mmCIF file of N, CA and C in Angstrom:
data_model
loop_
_atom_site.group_PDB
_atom_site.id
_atom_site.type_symbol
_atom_site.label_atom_id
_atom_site.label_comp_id
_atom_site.label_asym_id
_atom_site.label_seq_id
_atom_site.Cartn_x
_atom_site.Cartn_y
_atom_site.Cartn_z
ATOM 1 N N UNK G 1 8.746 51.485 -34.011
ATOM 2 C CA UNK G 1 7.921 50.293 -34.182
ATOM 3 C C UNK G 1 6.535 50.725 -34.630
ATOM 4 N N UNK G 2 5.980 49.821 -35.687
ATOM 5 C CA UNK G 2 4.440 50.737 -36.278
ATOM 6 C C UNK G 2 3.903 49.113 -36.103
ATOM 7 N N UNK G 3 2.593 48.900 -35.594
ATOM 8 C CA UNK G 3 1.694 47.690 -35.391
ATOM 9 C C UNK G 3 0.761 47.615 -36.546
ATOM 10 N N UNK G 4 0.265 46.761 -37.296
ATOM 11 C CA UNK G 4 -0.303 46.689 -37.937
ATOM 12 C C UNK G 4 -0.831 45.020 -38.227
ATOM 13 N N UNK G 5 -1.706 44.976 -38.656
ATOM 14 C CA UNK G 5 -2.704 43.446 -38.528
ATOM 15 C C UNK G 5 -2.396 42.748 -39.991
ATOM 16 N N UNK G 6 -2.155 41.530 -40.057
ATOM 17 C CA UNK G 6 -1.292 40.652 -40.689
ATOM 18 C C UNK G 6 -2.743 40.341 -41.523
ATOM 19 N N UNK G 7 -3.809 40.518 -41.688
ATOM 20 C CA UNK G 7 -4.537 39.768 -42.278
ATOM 21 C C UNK G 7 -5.135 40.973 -43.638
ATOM 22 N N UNK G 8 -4.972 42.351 -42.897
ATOM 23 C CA UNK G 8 -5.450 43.245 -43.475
ATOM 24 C C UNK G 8 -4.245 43.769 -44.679
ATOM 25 N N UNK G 9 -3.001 43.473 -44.319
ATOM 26 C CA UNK G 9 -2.046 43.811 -45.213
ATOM 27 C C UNK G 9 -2.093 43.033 -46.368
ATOM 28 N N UNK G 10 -2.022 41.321 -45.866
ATOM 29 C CA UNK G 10 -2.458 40.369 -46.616
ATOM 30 C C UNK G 10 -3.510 40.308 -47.466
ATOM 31 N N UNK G 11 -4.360 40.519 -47.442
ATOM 32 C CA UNK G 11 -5.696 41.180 -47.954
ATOM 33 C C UNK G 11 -5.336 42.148 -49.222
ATOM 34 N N UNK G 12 -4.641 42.871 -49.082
ATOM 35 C CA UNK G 12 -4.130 44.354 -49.792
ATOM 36 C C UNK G 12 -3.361 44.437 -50.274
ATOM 37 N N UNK G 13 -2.432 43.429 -50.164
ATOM 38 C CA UNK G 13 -1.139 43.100 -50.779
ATOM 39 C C UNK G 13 -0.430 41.869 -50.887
ATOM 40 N N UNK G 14 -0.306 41.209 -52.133
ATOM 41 C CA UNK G 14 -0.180 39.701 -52.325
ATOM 42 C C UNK G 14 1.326 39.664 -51.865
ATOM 43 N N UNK G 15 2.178 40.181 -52.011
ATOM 44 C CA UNK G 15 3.532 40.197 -51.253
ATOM 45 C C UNK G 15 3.296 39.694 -49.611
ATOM 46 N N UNK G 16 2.504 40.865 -48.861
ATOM 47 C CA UNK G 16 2.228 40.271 -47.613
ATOM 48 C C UNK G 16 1.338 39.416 -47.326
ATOM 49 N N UNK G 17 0.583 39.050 -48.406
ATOM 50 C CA UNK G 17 0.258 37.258 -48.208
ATOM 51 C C UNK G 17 1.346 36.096 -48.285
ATOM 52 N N UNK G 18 2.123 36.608 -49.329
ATOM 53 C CA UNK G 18 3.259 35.215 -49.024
ATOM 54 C C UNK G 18 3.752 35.506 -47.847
ATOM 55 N N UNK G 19 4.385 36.277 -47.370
ATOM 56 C CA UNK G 19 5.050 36.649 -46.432
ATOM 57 C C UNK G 19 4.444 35.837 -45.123
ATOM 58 N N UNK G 20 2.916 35.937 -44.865
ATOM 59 C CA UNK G 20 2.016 35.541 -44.057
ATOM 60 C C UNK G 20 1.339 34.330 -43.724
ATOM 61 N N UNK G 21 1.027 33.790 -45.061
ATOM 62 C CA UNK G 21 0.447 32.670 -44.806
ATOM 63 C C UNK G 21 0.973 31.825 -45.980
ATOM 64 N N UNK G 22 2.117 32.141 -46.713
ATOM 65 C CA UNK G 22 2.817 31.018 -47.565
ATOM 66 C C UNK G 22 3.914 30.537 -47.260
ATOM 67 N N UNK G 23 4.542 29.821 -47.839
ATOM 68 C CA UNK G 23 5.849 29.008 -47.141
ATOM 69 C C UNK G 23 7.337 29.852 -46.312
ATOM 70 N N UNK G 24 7.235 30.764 -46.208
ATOM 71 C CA UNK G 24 7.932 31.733 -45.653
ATOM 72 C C UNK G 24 8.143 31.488 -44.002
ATOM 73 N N UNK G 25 9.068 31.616 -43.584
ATOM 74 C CA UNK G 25 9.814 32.042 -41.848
ATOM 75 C C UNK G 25 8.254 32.531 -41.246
ATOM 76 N N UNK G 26 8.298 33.771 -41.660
ATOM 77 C CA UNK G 26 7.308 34.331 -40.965
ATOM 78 C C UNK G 26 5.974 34.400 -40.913
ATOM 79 N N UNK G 27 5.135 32.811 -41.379
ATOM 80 C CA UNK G 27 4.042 32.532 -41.675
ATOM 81 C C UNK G 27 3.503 31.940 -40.575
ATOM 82 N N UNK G 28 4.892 31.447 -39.883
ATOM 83 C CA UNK G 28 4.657 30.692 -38.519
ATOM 84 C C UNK G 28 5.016 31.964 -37.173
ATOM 85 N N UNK G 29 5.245 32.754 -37.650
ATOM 86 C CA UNK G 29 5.690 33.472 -36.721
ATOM 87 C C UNK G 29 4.097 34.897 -35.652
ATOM 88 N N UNK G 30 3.909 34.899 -34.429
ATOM 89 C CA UNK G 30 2.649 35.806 -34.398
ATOM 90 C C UNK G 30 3.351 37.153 -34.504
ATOM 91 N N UNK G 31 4.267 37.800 -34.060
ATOM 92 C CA UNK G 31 4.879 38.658 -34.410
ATOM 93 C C UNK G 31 5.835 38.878 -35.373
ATOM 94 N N UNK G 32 5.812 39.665 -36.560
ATOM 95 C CA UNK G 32 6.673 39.434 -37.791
ATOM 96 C C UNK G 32 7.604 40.904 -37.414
ATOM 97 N N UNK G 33 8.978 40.902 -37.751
ATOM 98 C CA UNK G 33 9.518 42.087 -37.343
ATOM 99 C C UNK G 33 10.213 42.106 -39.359
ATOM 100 N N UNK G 34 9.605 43.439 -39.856
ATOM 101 C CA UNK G 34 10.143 43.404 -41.107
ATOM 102 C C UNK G 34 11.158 44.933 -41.111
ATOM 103 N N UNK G 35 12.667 44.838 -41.506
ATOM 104 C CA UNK G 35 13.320 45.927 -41.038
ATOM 105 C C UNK G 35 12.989 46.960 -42.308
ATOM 106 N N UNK G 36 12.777 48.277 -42.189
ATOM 107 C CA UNK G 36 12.743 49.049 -43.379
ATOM 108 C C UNK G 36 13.039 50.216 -43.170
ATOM 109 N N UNK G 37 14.916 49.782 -43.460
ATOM 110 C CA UNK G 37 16.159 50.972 -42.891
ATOM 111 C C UNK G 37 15.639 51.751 -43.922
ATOM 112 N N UNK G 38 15.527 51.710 -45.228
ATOM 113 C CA UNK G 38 15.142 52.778 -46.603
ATOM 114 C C UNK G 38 13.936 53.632 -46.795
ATOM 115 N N UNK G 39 13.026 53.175 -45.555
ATOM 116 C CA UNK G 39 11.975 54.312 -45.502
ATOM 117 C C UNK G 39 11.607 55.076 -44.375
ATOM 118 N N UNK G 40 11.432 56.509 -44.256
ATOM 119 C CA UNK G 40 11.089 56.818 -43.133
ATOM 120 C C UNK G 40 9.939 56.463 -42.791
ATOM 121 N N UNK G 41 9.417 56.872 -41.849
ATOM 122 C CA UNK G 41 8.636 57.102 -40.900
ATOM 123 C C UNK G 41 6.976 57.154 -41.254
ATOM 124 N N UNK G 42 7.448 58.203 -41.839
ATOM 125 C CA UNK G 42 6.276 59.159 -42.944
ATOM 126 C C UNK G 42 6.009 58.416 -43.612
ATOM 127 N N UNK G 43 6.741 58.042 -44.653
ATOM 128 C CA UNK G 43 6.780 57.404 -45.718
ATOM 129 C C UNK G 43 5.502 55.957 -45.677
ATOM 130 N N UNK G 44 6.079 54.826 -44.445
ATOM 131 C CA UNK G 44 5.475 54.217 -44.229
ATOM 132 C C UNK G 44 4.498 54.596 -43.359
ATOM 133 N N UNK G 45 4.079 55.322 -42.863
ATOM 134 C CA UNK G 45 2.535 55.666 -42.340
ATOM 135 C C UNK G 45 1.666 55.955 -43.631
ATOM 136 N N UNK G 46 2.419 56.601 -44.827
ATOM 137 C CA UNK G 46 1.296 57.192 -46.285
ATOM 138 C C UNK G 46 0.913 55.659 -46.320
ATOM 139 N N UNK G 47 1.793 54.887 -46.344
ATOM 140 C CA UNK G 47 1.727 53.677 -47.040
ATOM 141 C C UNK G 47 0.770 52.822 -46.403
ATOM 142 N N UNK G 48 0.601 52.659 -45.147
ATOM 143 C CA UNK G 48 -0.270 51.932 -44.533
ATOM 144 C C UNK G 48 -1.719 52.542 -43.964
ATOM 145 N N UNK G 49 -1.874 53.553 -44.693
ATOM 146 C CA UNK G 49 -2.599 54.381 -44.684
ATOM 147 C C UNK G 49 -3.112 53.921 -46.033
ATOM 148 N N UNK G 50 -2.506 54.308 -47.196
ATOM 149 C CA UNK G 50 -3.596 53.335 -48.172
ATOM 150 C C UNK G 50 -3.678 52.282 -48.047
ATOM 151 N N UNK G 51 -3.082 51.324 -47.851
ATOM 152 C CA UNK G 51 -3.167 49.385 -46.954
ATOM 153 C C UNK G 51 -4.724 49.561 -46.254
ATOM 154 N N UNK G 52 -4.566 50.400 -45.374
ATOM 155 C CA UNK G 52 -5.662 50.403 -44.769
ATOM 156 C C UNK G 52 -6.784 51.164 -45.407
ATOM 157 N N UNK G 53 -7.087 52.601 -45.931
ATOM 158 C CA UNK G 53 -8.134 53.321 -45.872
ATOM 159 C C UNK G 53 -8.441 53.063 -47.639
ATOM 160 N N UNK G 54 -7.266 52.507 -48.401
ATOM 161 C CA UNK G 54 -7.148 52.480 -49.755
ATOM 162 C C UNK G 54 -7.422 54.575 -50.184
ATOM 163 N N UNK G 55 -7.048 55.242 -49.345
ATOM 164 C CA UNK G 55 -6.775 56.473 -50.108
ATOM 165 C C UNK G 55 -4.953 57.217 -49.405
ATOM 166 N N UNK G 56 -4.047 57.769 -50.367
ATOM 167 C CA UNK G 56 -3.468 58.505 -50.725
ATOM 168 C C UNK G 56 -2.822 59.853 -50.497
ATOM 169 N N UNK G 57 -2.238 60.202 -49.364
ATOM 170 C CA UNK G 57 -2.424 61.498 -49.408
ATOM 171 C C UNK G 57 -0.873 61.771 -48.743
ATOM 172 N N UNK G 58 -0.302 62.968 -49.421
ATOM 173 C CA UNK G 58 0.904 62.928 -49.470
ATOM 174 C C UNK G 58 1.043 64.380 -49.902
ATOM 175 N N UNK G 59 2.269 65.172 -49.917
ATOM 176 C CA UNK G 59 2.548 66.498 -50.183
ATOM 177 C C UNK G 59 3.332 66.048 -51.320
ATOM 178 N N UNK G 60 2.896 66.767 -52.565
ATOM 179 C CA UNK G 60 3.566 66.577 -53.867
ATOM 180 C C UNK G 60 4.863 67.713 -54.178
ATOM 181 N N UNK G 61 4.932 68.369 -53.324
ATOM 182 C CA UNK G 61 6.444 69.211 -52.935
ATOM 183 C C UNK G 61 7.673 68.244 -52.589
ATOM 184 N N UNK G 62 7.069 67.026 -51.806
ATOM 185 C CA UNK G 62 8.133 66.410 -50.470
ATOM 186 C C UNK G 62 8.911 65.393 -51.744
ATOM 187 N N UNK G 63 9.829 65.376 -51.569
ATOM 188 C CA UNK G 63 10.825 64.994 -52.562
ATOM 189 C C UNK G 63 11.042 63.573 -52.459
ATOM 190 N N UNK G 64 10.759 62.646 -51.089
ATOM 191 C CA UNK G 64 10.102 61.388 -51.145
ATOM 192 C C UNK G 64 8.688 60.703 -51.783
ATOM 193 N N UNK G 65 8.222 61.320 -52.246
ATOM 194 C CA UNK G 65 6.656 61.172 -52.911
ATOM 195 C C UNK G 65 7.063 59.815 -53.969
ATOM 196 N N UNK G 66 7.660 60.027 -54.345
ATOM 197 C CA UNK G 66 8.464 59.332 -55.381
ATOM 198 C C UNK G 66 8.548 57.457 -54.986
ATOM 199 N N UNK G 67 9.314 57.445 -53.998
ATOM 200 C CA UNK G 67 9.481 56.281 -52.875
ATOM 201 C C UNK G 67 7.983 55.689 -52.275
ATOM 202 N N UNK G 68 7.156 56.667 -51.999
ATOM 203 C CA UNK G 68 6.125 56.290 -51.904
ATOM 204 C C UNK G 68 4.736 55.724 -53.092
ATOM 205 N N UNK G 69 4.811 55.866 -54.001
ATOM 206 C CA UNK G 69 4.603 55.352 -55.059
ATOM 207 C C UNK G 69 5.061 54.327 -55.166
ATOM 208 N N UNK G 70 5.851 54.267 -55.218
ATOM 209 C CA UNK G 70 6.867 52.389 -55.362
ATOM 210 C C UNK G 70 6.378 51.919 -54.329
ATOM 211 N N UNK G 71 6.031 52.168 -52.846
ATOM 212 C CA UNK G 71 5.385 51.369 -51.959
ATOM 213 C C UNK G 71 4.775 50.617 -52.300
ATOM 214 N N UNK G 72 3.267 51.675 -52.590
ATOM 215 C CA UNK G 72 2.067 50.818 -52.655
ATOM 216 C C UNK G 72 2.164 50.484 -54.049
ATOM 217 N N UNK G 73 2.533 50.034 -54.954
ATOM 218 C CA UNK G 73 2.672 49.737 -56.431
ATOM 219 C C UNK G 73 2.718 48.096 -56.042
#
């Protein structure tokens, strides 16, 4: 489970504005549970790590780097 604030994602990413405050299930919802069997761990910490700090940082060896790009895109 990773916590993160619905206003700041929204903010950063127009996807998680609909998701949040547009006609969507989970606009009404205070806890949103979004499943994301296709990424690890890692993956989504890089990711909400630029969400949040807007910087990047990742090992360009790790053979997921790739996946992570498509995140934040």
């Amino acid at each position: 489970i990773v916590y993160s604030h619905k206003w700041i994602l929204s903010a950063r990413s127009p996807i998680f504005s609909k998701i949040f405050f547009g006609s969507m299930r989970e606009s009404t919802q205070q806890i949103v549970k979004i499943p994301l069997d296709h990424v690890s761990k890692e993956e989504l910490e890089i990711f909400l790590r630029y969400i949040y700090a807007a910087e990047l940082q990742f090992d360009k060896e790790d053979e997921n780097w790739g996946n992570v790009l498509l995140g934040v895109m």
